[in-house]
Coordinates of C-alpha atoms in Angstrom, one line a residue:
M19 CA 0.0 0.0 0.0
N20 CA 1.3 3.5 -0.8
K21 CA 2.1 6.1 1.8
Q22 CA -1.0 8.2 1.0
G23 CA -3.4 5.3 1.5
S24 CA -1.6 4.4 4.8
R25 CA -1.8 8.0 6.0
R26 CA -5.6 8.1 5.2
R27 CA -6.2 4.9 7.2
F28 CA -4.2 6.3 10.1
L29 CA -6.1 9.6 10.0
R30 CA -9.5 7.9 9.9
G31 CA -8.5 5.7 12.8
G32 CA -7.3 8.8 14.8
I33 CA -10.5 10.6 14.1
A34 CA -12.5 7.6 15.3
V35 CA -10.5 7.4 18.5
A36 CA -10.8 11.1 19.1
G37 CA -14.5 11.0 18.5
A38 CA -15.0 8.1 20.8
S39 CA -13.1 9.8 23.6
M40 CA -14.8 13.1 23.0
F41 CA -18.3 11.5 23.4
A42 CA -17.4 8.9 26.0
P43 CA -19.5 9.1 29.2
A44 CA -18.1 11.5 31.8
A45 CA -16.4 9.8 34.7
E46 CA -18.7 8.7 37.5
G47 CA -18.8 10.8 40.7
G48 CA -19.2 14.1 38.9
V49 CA -20.5 17.3 40.7
V50 CA -24.2 16.7 40.0
T51 CA -26.2 15.2 42.9
T52 CA -29.7 13.9 43.0
T53 CA -31.8 14.6 46.1
A54 CA -35.0 13.0 47.3
A55 CA -38.2 15.1 47.0
T56 CA -39.6 16.6 50.2
S57 CA -43.2 17.3 51.1
L58 CA -42.4 21.0 50.4
D59 CA -41.2 20.1 46.9
A60 CA -44.6 18.3 46.3
E61 CA -46.5 21.3 47.6
R62 CA -44.6 23.8 45.5
M63 CA -45.0 21.5 42.4
R64 CA -48.8 21.2 42.9
S65 CA -49.0 25.0 43.1
L66 CA -46.9 25.4 40.0
I67 CA -49.0 22.9 38.1
A68 CA -52.2 24.8 39.1
F69 CA -50.6 28.0 37.9
T70 CA -49.6 26.5 34.6
M71 CA -53.1 24.9 34.2
T72 CA -54.6 28.4 34.1
T73 CA -53.1 28.8 30.6
M74 CA -55.7 26.2 29.4
D75 CA -58.2 29.0 29.4
T76 CA -56.1 31.3 27.2
P77 CA -55.4 31.4 23.5
H78 CA -52.0 29.9 24.2
P79 CA -52.3 26.9 26.5
V80 CA -49.0 25.3 27.5
P81 CA -47.9 22.4 29.7
Y82 CA -44.6 24.0 30.7
G83 CA -44.3 26.3 33.7
A84 CA -41.5 27.2 36.1
E85 CA -41.0 29.0 39.4
I86 CA -37.9 30.1 41.2
F87 CA -37.6 30.2 45.0
D88 CA -35.0 31.5 47.4
S89 CA -33.3 28.3 48.6
A90 CA -32.8 29.7 52.1
T91 CA -36.0 31.6 52.8
G92 CA -38.4 29.8 50.5
A93 CA -39.7 33.1 49.1
S94 CA -40.9 32.9 45.5
L95 CA -38.9 35.2 43.2
M96 CA -40.5 34.6 39.8
R97 CA -42.8 32.3 37.9
A98 CA -43.6 32.1 34.2
V99 CA -44.8 29.7 31.5
N100 CA -43.5 28.7 28.1
R101 CA -43.9 31.5 25.5
V102 CA -42.6 29.8 22.3
S103 CA -45.8 30.1 20.3
E104 CA -46.9 33.4 21.8
D105 CA -43.6 35.2 21.2
H106 CA -42.5 33.2 18.1
D107 CA -39.3 32.3 20.0
P108 CA -37.9 28.8 20.0
S109 CA -35.9 29.5 23.1
G110 CA -39.0 30.8 25.0
H111 CA -39.2 27.6 27.2
G112 CA -40.7 28.1 30.6
E113 CA -37.5 27.6 32.5
I114 CA -35.6 30.1 30.3
V115 CA -38.4 32.7 30.4
T116 CA -38.5 32.4 34.2
I117 CA -34.6 32.6 34.5
R118 CA -34.5 35.7 32.3
K119 CA -37.2 37.5 34.3
A120 CA -35.6 36.5 37.6
C121 CA -32.2 37.8 36.6
A122 CA -33.7 41.0 35.3
K123 CA -35.5 41.5 38.6
L124 CA -32.3 40.9 40.6
Q125 CA -30.2 42.8 38.0
A126 CA -27.8 39.8 38.2
W127 CA -26.7 37.0 35.9
S128 CA -26.3 34.5 38.7
L129 CA -29.2 32.8 40.6
K130 CA -26.9 31.1 43.1
G131 CA -28.9 30.6 46.3
Y132 CA -32.1 29.8 44.3
T133 CA -34.0 26.7 43.3
L134 CA -36.0 26.3 40.1
Y135 CA -39.2 24.1 39.9
T136 CA -40.5 23.1 36.5
T137 CA -43.6 21.1 35.5
C138 CA -41.4 19.0 33.1
E139 CA -37.8 17.9 33.2
P140 CA -35.7 20.5 31.5
C141 CA -34.5 19.9 27.9
P142 CA -30.7 20.1 27.3
M143 CA -31.1 23.8 26.4
C144 CA -33.0 24.6 29.6
M145 CA -30.8 22.5 31.8
A146 CA -27.7 24.2 30.4
C147 CA -29.3 27.6 31.1
C148 CA -30.0 26.4 34.7
L149 CA -26.3 25.5 35.0
W150 CA -25.0 28.8 33.6
A151 CA -27.4 30.7 35.9
E152 CA -25.7 28.8 38.8
L153 CA -29.0 27.6 40.3
D154 CA -28.6 25.5 43.4
R155 CA -31.2 23.0 42.5
V156 CA -33.7 22.0 39.8
V157 CA -36.9 20.1 40.7
Y158 CA -39.1 18.7 37.9
G159 CA -42.6 17.2 37.5
A160 CA -43.1 15.0 34.4
T161 CA -40.0 13.5 32.8
I162 CA -38.6 14.3 29.4
A163 CA -39.7 10.8 28.2
D164 CA -43.2 11.7 29.3
A165 CA -43.1 14.9 27.2
A166 CA -41.8 13.0 24.2
R167 CA -45.1 11.1 24.1
F168 CA -46.7 14.4 23.1
G169 CA -44.2 16.0 20.8
H170 CA -40.5 16.2 19.7
Q171 CA -37.9 16.2 22.4
I172 CA -34.1 16.0 22.7
M173 CA -33.8 12.9 24.8
I174 CA -30.9 13.7 27.1
P175 CA -31.9 13.6 30.8
S176 CA -31.2 16.7 32.8
V177 CA -29.0 14.8 35.2
E178 CA -26.8 13.8 32.3
V179 CA -26.4 17.4 31.1
A180 CA -25.5 18.4 34.7
R181 CA -23.1 15.6 35.1
R182 CA -21.0 16.8 32.1
T183 CA -19.9 20.1 33.7
D184 CA -17.9 21.4 36.6
L185 CA -20.9 23.6 37.6
K186 CA -22.8 22.3 40.6
C187 CA -26.5 21.7 40.6
S188 CA -28.7 19.2 42.4
V189 CA -31.5 17.6 40.4
T190 CA -34.7 16.2 41.9
G191 CA -37.5 14.5 40.0
P192 CA -40.0 13.4 39.0
V193 CA -42.2 15.1 41.7
E194 CA -46.0 15.0 41.4
R195 CA -45.5 13.3 38.0
E196 CA -49.1 12.2 37.5
R197 CA -50.5 15.7 38.2
A198 CA -47.9 17.2 35.9
L199 CA -49.0 14.8 33.1
E200 CA -52.5 16.2 33.4
L201 CA -51.1 19.4 31.8
F202 CA -50.3 17.4 28.7
T203 CA -53.5 15.3 28.6
N204 CA -55.8 18.2 29.1
A205 CA -58.3 18.3 26.3
K206 CA -57.5 21.9 25.3
M207 CA -53.8 21.2 25.3
Q208 CA -54.4 18.1 23.2
A209 CA -56.3 20.1 20.6
V210 CA -53.4 22.5 20.3
M211 CA -50.8 19.8 20.1
K212 CA -52.6 18.2 17.1
K213 CA -52.0 21.5 15.2
W214 CA -48.3 21.4 16.1
K215 CA -47.8 18.0 14.3

């Protein structure tokens, strides 16, 4: 075999090895932790689900809502819902809208010292935003696999996104999963989702 063919084979092998190591699972024991849900988590999630359910009586019903609480005092800082359709903004997920509003209210980019509750497990974009915002903790209702039953999803669990960084964030969920699923199975929401397909 000539040198050029040998060089190509070597380069292809090197690219395969580099790709395999680049996408290999992160080492176990990363910075992410999972914590058990508390009765307070369940109470806050039920309240958030009820808040999000109010969108079913609007022209833009959504199953995705989020709320941010002060981790130490328990005071609610901000809550909002998904605004993708309403604002024609593909990044307008409930978690991101809530984080943007909370940061604007605090006039800060960091939400260290705060916990985010969300009716559905954050997608990779939203979980990355939670990490960049330095949230202490994320608590979710329905799982990303649940959401995938009703529409397109990027199937990477939030714990996996958090595990692949040196930023610290605790993840808890699912919490009140069956109640959170009612947001997706609501008749008005189902009618809207049929139009999305």
